Amino acid sequence: MSASRWFKKLLPVLLVLSAGCSKEESHAPAKPSEPPPAAAAPSAPATPTPNNSTPGQGVGTITGKVVFKGTHASGKVTIGKDKEVCGDSKLDPVLVVGSQGEVKNALIQIADLKRADSVPKEAVLDQVQCEYVPHVLAIPVGATVKVKNSDGILHNVHTFSEKNAPFNRAQPTYLKEIREKFSKPEVVSVRCDVHAWMSGWIVVTESPFYDVTSAAGGFKLESVPVGKYTLEVWHETLGKATQSVEVKLGEVTNVTFEFQMKK
């Protein structure tokens, strides 16, 4: 048999074998693909820091006192109605000075830190024996104030404000609580139209560091970022004053504010 005739007979066999090999290769398991890269976790929002401090530089504390230089005898207010609840007379709260000149109800805040609390809490302003308690209530911007009536008699809560919407609401015995939100920084006067001697203040602040002086005239601001600041004091009768302070790592900075009666 010639070579050409032999090759023609062998060619179909070769084609069958070639098809079989190709079919086996198509069933080979595919190489597993690499898993997609994991998505990056969202980064937490950065905490605002004052321009004059460095992130991660640490914190310190500011303490101090507000004192009155001179002599002052606190006056008394006359009670005209509801004496069974309010009493016969009360200490005038507009300027309360201790035996060593300690000034109560002065607001202290860092004036050049404009960062409100991330989650403003609800604050409470109560009416006890026909007085606002506390006399000066400091709250962050955006906070809600719950006004309570613990006296069980008719009161009328009347705010005098310009930036926040003022309100004037009667609070009879059955209305134990009133809630109002304050969205803008402002010093707000609060009065009672039923009891003319009742007065109080709501101070809405942008600063995250504030305090109201106690009967001992003291205040304390903790966990303040290291840096240089302007510390401000406000009092309804004595007015405002400022001091420059420097907060150092782990240290306590002590400040004293001295007031005299305005002439």
mmCIF file of C-alpha atoms in Angstrom:
data_model
loop_
_atom_site.group_PDB
_atom_site.id
_atom_site.type_symbol
_atom_site.label_atom_id
_atom_site.label_comp_id
_atom_site.label_asym_id
_atom_site.label_seq_id
_atom_site.Cartn_x
_atom_site.Cartn_y
_atom_site.Cartn_z
ATOM 1 C CA MET A 1 0.000 0.000 0.000
ATOM 2 C CA SER A 2 1.333 3.368 -0.914
ATOM 3 C CA ALA A 3 2.093 5.916 1.760
ATOM 4 C CA SER A 4 -0.567 8.331 0.523
ATOM 5 C CA ARG A 5 -3.313 5.699 0.629
ATOM 6 C CA TRP A 6 -2.193 4.623 4.136
ATOM 7 C CA PHE A 7 -2.346 8.228 5.380
ATOM 8 C CA LYS A 8 -5.859 8.734 3.954
ATOM 9 C CA LYS A 9 -7.127 5.735 5.953
ATOM 10 C CA LEU A 10 -5.374 6.906 9.138
ATOM 11 C CA LEU A 11 -6.624 10.507 8.945
ATOM 12 C CA PRO A 12 -10.196 9.848 10.294
ATOM 13 C CA VAL A 13 -8.745 8.046 13.326
ATOM 14 C CA LEU A 14 -6.468 11.002 14.081
ATOM 15 C CA LEU A 15 -9.391 13.445 13.827
ATOM 16 C CA VAL A 16 -11.466 11.398 16.347
ATOM 17 C CA LEU A 17 -8.588 11.269 18.840
ATOM 18 C CA SER A 18 -8.014 15.013 18.490
ATOM 19 C CA ALA A 19 -11.700 15.803 19.206
ATOM 20 C CA GLY A 20 -11.631 13.594 22.320
ATOM 21 C CA CYS A 21 -8.629 15.367 23.778
ATOM 22 C CA SER A 22 -10.200 18.765 23.134
ATOM 23 C CA LYS A 23 -13.432 17.644 24.901
ATOM 24 C CA GLU A 24 -11.522 16.441 28.010
ATOM 25 C CA GLU A 25 -9.685 19.777 28.250
ATOM 26 C CA SER A 26 -12.981 21.720 28.212
ATOM 27 C CA HIS A 27 -14.121 19.857 31.384
ATOM 28 C CA ALA A 28 -11.010 20.748 33.370
ATOM 29 C CA PRO A 29 -11.960 22.778 36.486
ATOM 30 C CA ALA A 30 -11.479 26.487 36.082
ATOM 31 C CA LYS A 31 -8.862 28.173 38.202
ATOM 32 C CA PRO A 32 -10.612 29.879 41.138
ATOM 33 C CA SER A 33 -10.661 33.633 40.806
ATOM 34 C CA GLU A 34 -9.150 35.763 43.546
ATOM 35 C CA PRO A 35 -11.705 37.266 45.944
ATOM 36 C CA PRO A 36 -12.424 40.966 45.432
ATOM 37 C CA PRO A 37 -10.586 43.262 47.830
ATOM 38 C CA ALA A 38 -12.526 44.004 50.996
ATOM 39 C CA ALA A 39 -14.208 47.398 51.114
ATOM 40 C CA ALA A 40 -12.439 49.861 53.343
ATOM 41 C CA ALA A 41 -14.292 50.638 56.567
ATOM 42 C CA PRO A 42 -15.691 54.178 56.678
ATOM 43 C CA SER A 43 -13.503 56.476 58.674
ATOM 44 C CA ALA A 44 -14.953 58.168 61.742
ATOM 45 C CA PRO A 45 -15.608 61.893 61.426
ATOM 46 C CA ALA A 46 -12.787 63.960 62.748
ATOM 47 C CA THR A 47 -13.384 65.721 66.051
ATOM 48 C CA PRO A 48 -13.154 69.477 65.610
ATOM 49 C CA THR A 49 -10.202 71.022 67.375
ATOM 50 C CA PRO A 50 -9.515 74.648 68.176
ATOM 51 C CA ASN A 51 -7.216 76.558 65.861
ATOM 52 C CA ASN A 52 -4.706 77.157 68.630
ATOM 53 C CA SER A 53 -4.329 73.537 69.760
ATOM 54 C CA THR A 54 -2.766 70.462 68.234
ATOM 55 C CA PRO A 55 -4.724 67.176 67.895
ATOM 56 C CA GLY A 56 -3.419 64.492 70.211
ATOM 57 C CA GLN A 57 -1.537 67.035 72.306
ATOM 58 C CA GLY A 58 -3.522 66.200 75.442
ATOM 59 C CA VAL A 59 -5.788 68.019 77.857
ATOM 60 C CA GLY A 60 -5.705 70.007 81.063
ATOM 61 C CA THR A 61 -8.079 71.638 83.549
ATOM 62 C CA ILE A 62 -9.172 75.200 84.298
ATOM 63 C CA THR A 63 -10.421 76.044 87.780
ATOM 64 C CA GLY A 64 -11.081 79.340 89.443
ATOM 65 C CA LYS A 65 -13.288 81.686 91.361
ATOM 66 C CA VAL A 66 -15.419 84.764 90.805
ATOM 67 C CA VAL A 67 -15.268 87.310 93.633
ATOM 68 C CA PHE A 68 -16.812 90.685 94.385
ATOM 69 C CA LYS A 69 -14.494 93.391 95.734
ATOM 70 C CA GLY A 70 -16.378 95.567 98.150
ATOM 71 C CA THR A 71 -19.334 95.155 100.450
ATOM 72 C CA HIS A 72 -22.699 93.907 99.350
ATOM 73 C CA ALA A 73 -25.770 92.953 101.324
ATOM 74 C CA SER A 74 -28.209 90.866 99.315
ATOM 75 C CA GLY A 75 -31.704 92.289 99.251
ATOM 76 C CA LYS A 76 -34.994 90.504 99.665
ATOM 77 C CA VAL A 77 -38.088 90.380 97.503
ATOM 78 C CA THR A 78 -41.616 90.667 98.866
ATOM 79 C CA ILE A 79 -44.046 87.838 98.202
ATOM 80 C CA GLY A 80 -47.446 89.118 97.130
ATOM 81 C CA LYS A 81 -49.450 85.909 96.622
ATOM 82 C CA ASP A 82 -49.487 82.133 97.108
ATOM 83 C CA LYS A 83 -47.591 82.531 100.389
ATOM 84 C CA GLU A 84 -48.551 79.021 101.465
ATOM 85 C CA VAL A 85 -46.214 77.766 98.709
ATOM 86 C CA CYS A 86 -43.884 80.696 98.060
ATOM 87 C CA GLY A 87 -43.241 81.851 101.632
ATOM 88 C CA ASP A 88 -43.241 85.411 103.022
ATOM 89 C CA SER A 89 -39.970 86.687 101.490
ATOM 90 C CA LYS A 90 -37.019 85.553 99.428
ATOM 91 C CA LEU A 91 -33.379 86.442 98.850
ATOM 92 C CA ASP A 92 -33.015 88.587 95.756
ATOM 93 C CA PRO A 93 -31.138 86.313 93.303
ATOM 94 C CA VAL A 94 -29.794 89.058 91.016
ATOM 95 C CA LEU A 95 -26.547 89.313 93.035
ATOM 96 C CA VAL A 96 -25.710 86.732 95.677
ATOM 97 C CA VAL A 97 -22.368 87.335 97.405
ATOM 98 C CA GLY A 98 -20.822 85.209 100.151
ATOM 99 C CA SER A 99 -18.998 86.364 103.272
ATOM 100 C CA GLN A 100 -15.640 86.340 101.444
ATOM 101 C CA GLY A 101 -16.985 87.970 98.296
ATOM 102 C CA GLU A 102 -17.875 84.721 96.493
ATOM 103 C CA VAL A 103 -20.203 85.381 93.579
ATOM 104 C CA LYS A 104 -22.888 82.800 92.838
ATOM 105 C CA ASN A 105 -24.596 82.258 89.451
ATOM 106 C CA ALA A 106 -21.850 83.620 87.203
ATOM 107 C CA LEU A 107 -21.448 81.834 83.872
ATOM 108 C CA ILE A 108 -17.922 80.812 82.812
ATOM 109 C CA GLN A 109 -17.138 79.674 79.274
ATOM 110 C CA ILE A 110 -14.252 79.428 76.809
ATOM 111 C CA ALA A 111 -15.281 82.138 74.376
ATOM 112 C CA ASP A 112 -13.129 81.156 71.393
ATOM 113 C CA LEU A 113 -14.162 77.504 71.188
ATOM 114 C CA LYS A 114 -17.273 77.360 69.030
ATOM 115 C CA ARG A 115 -18.233 73.711 69.050
ATOM 116 C CA ALA A 116 -21.491 72.522 70.550
ATOM 117 C CA ASP A 117 -21.909 69.134 72.162
ATOM 118 C CA SER A 118 -22.421 66.398 69.534
ATOM 119 C CA VAL A 119 -25.558 65.117 71.279
ATOM 120 C CA PRO A 120 -27.211 67.949 73.214
ATOM 121 C CA LYS A 121 -28.794 66.633 76.373
ATOM 122 C CA GLU A 122 -32.116 67.641 77.852
ATOM 123 C CA ALA A 123 -31.732 70.193 80.639
ATOM 124 C CA VAL A 124 -34.171 70.865 83.479
ATOM 125 C CA LEU A 125 -35.425 74.215 84.760
ATOM 126 C CA ASP A 126 -37.662 73.704 87.795
ATOM 127 C CA GLN A 127 -40.012 75.990 89.702
ATOM 128 C CA VAL A 128 -39.644 75.367 93.415
ATOM 129 C CA GLN A 129 -41.293 77.562 96.045
ATOM 130 C CA CYS A 130 -41.791 80.214 93.375
ATOM 131 C CA GLU A 131 -38.143 80.370 92.310
ATOM 132 C CA TYR A 132 -36.415 79.162 89.152
ATOM 133 C CA VAL A 133 -33.962 76.374 89.979
ATOM 134 C CA PRO A 134 -31.236 76.816 88.875
ATOM 135 C CA HIS A 135 -31.328 80.598 88.663
ATOM 136 C CA VAL A 136 -28.866 80.448 85.739
ATOM 137 C CA LEU A 137 -29.172 77.409 83.467
ATOM 138 C CA ALA A 138 -26.372 76.918 80.900
ATOM 139 C CA ILE A 139 -27.113 74.675 77.902
ATOM 140 C CA PRO A 140 -25.427 73.849 74.571
ATOM 141 C CA VAL A 141 -26.896 75.013 71.282
ATOM 142 C CA GLY A 142 -29.625 72.634 70.148
ATOM 143 C CA ALA A 143 -30.576 71.440 73.630
ATOM 144 C CA THR A 144 -34.125 71.052 74.860
ATOM 145 C CA VAL A 145 -35.156 72.527 78.202
ATOM 146 C CA LYS A 146 -37.761 70.717 80.267
ATOM 147 C CA VAL A 147 -39.517 73.287 82.448
ATOM 148 C CA LYS A 148 -41.032 71.598 85.498
ATOM 149 C CA ASN A 149 -43.659 72.871 87.893
ATOM 150 C CA SER A 150 -42.927 71.282 91.254
ATOM 151 C CA ASP A 151 -45.055 73.832 93.145
ATOM 152 C CA GLY A 152 -48.451 72.522 92.100
ATOM 153 C CA ILE A 153 -49.817 76.045 91.560
ATOM 154 C CA LEU A 154 -50.308 78.168 88.463
ATOM 155 C CA HIS A 155 -47.093 79.547 86.931
ATOM 156 C CA ASN A 156 -46.509 81.275 83.626
ATOM 157 C CA VAL A 157 -43.212 80.689 81.795
ATOM 158 C CA HIS A 158 -42.305 83.738 79.732
ATOM 159 C CA THR A 159 -38.989 83.970 77.847
ATOM 160 C CA PHE A 160 -37.573 87.194 76.407
ATOM 161 C CA SER A 161 -35.287 86.290 73.523
ATOM 162 C CA GLU A 162 -34.290 87.653 70.127
ATOM 163 C CA LYS A 163 -32.454 84.849 68.318
ATOM 164 C CA ASN A 164 -34.576 81.997 69.646
ATOM 165 C CA ALA A 165 -38.340 82.141 69.322
ATOM 166 C CA PRO A 166 -39.779 83.552 72.578
ATOM 167 C CA PHE A 167 -42.619 81.714 74.260
ATOM 168 C CA ASN A 168 -45.224 82.651 76.861
ATOM 169 C CA ARG A 169 -47.041 79.646 78.266
ATOM 170 C CA ALA A 170 -49.262 79.151 81.269
ATOM 171 C CA GLN A 171 -48.336 76.136 83.377
ATOM 172 C CA PRO A 172 -51.244 75.162 85.604
ATOM 173 C CA THR A 173 -51.189 72.394 88.181
ATOM 174 C CA TYR A 174 -51.979 69.594 85.739
ATOM 175 C CA LEU A 175 -49.253 70.635 83.259
ATOM 176 C CA LYS A 176 -46.192 69.261 85.025
ATOM 177 C CA GLU A 177 -43.693 69.735 82.188
ATOM 178 C CA ILE A 178 -43.115 72.034 79.213
ATOM 179 C CA ARG A 179 -40.403 71.339 76.619
ATOM 180 C CA GLU A 180 -38.775 73.977 74.443
ATOM 181 C CA LYS A 181 -35.727 73.756 72.160
ATOM 182 C CA PHE A 182 -33.042 76.451 71.883
ATOM 183 C CA SER A 183 -31.151 76.422 68.586
ATOM 184 C CA LYS A 184 -29.099 79.632 68.664
ATOM 185 C CA PRO A 185 -26.548 81.035 71.122
ATOM 186 C CA GLU A 186 -28.101 83.689 73.334
ATOM 187 C CA VAL A 187 -28.666 84.839 76.909
ATOM 188 C CA VAL A 188 -32.402 84.450 77.530
ATOM 189 C CA SER A 189 -34.310 86.075 80.380
ATOM 190 C CA VAL A 190 -37.099 83.995 81.957
ATOM 191 C CA ARG A 191 -39.940 85.503 83.981
ATOM 192 C CA CYS A 192 -43.241 84.445 85.515
ATOM 193 C CA ASP A 193 -46.202 86.714 84.786
ATOM 194 C CA VAL A 194 -48.124 85.279 87.747
ATOM 195 C CA HIS A 195 -45.341 85.883 90.304
ATOM 196 C CA ALA A 196 -43.560 89.094 89.323
ATOM 197 C CA TRP A 197 -40.492 88.484 91.519
ATOM 198 C CA MET A 198 -39.583 85.222 89.777
ATOM 199 C CA SER A 199 -36.599 85.632 87.444
ATOM 200 C CA GLY A 200 -34.093 83.310 85.837
ATOM 201 C CA TRP A 201 -31.766 82.919 82.872
ATOM 202 C CA ILE A 202 -31.103 80.365 80.168
ATOM 203 C CA VAL A 203 -27.662 80.806 78.609
ATOM 204 C CA VAL A 204 -27.361 79.001 75.259
ATOM 205 C CA THR A 205 -23.690 78.572 74.401
ATOM 206 C CA GLU A 206 -21.679 77.322 71.428
ATOM 207 C CA SER A 207 -18.733 76.443 73.654
ATOM 208 C CA PRO A 208 -18.322 72.838 74.841
ATOM 209 C CA PHE A 209 -16.644 74.102 78.025
ATOM 210 C CA TYR A 210 -18.815 76.069 80.447
ATOM 211 C CA ASP A 211 -19.868 76.139 84.091
ATOM 212 C CA VAL A 212 -21.956 78.208 86.515
ATOM 213 C CA THR A 213 -20.376 79.278 89.791
ATOM 214 C CA SER A 214 -21.575 77.706 93.013
ATOM 215 C CA ALA A 215 -22.323 79.507 96.291
ATOM 216 C CA ALA A 216 -18.560 79.326 96.933
ATOM 217 C CA GLY A 217 -17.931 81.257 93.719
ATOM 218 C CA GLY A 218 -16.002 78.373 92.176
ATOM 219 C CA PHE A 219 -15.989 76.827 88.711
ATOM 220 C CA LYS A 220 -14.179 73.975 86.951
ATOM 221 C CA LEU A 221 -13.636 73.112 83.285
ATOM 222 C CA GLU A 222 -12.188 69.638 82.709
ATOM 223 C CA SER A 223 -10.624 67.858 79.704
ATOM 224 C CA VAL A 224 -9.831 71.103 77.888
ATOM 225 C CA PRO A 225 -7.471 70.595 74.899
ATOM 226 C CA VAL A 226 -3.996 72.039 75.396
ATOM 227 C CA GLY A 227 -3.818 75.556 73.986
ATOM 228 C CA LYS A 228 -4.327 79.256 74.598
ATOM 229 C CA TYR A 229 -7.858 80.562 75.049
ATOM 230 C CA THR A 230 -10.034 83.486 76.077
ATOM 231 C CA LEU A 231 -11.987 82.715 79.234
ATOM 232 C CA GLU A 232 -15.180 84.728 79.647
ATOM 233 C CA VAL A 233 -17.405 85.360 82.661
ATOM 234 C CA TRP A 234 -20.954 86.758 82.514
ATOM 235 C CA HIS A 235 -23.117 87.895 85.394
ATOM 236 C CA GLU A 236 -26.559 89.451 85.115
ATOM 237 C CA THR A 237 -25.663 92.384 87.404
ATOM 238 C CA LEU A 238 -21.867 92.661 87.205
ATOM 239 C CA GLY A 239 -21.563 92.292 83.422
ATOM 240 C CA LYS A 240 -18.792 90.583 81.441
ATOM 241 C CA ALA A 241 -15.034 90.150 81.799
ATOM 242 C CA THR A 242 -12.381 88.107 79.964
ATOM 243 C CA GLN A 243 -8.934 86.711 80.679
ATOM 244 C CA SER A 244 -6.356 84.937 78.534
ATOM 245 C CA VAL A 245 -5.488 81.464 79.778
ATOM 246 C CA GLU A 246 -3.097 78.736 78.693
ATOM 247 C CA VAL A 247 -3.957 75.095 79.243
ATOM 248 C CA LYS A 248 -0.966 72.795 79.646
ATOM 249 C CA LEU A 249 -0.796 69.032 79.460
ATOM 250 C CA GLY A 250 -2.061 67.415 82.647
ATOM 251 C CA GLU A 251 -1.910 70.661 84.597
ATOM 252 C CA VAL A 252 -4.512 72.743 86.422
ATOM 253 C CA THR A 253 -4.710 76.409 85.434
ATOM 254 C CA ASN A 254 -6.248 78.595 88.144
ATOM 255 C CA VAL A 255 -8.029 81.851 87.299
ATOM 256 C CA THR A 256 -9.676 84.498 89.489
ATOM 257 C CA PHE A 257 -12.146 87.069 88.233
ATOM 258 C CA GLU A 258 -12.670 90.159 90.378
ATOM 259 C CA PHE A 259 -15.673 92.459 90.034
ATOM 260 C CA GLN A 260 -16.674 95.766 91.498
ATOM 261 C CA MET A 261 -20.099 97.297 91.406
ATOM 262 C CA LYS A 262 -20.646 99.460 88.353
ATOM 263 C CA LYS A 263 -20.966 103.170 89.076
#
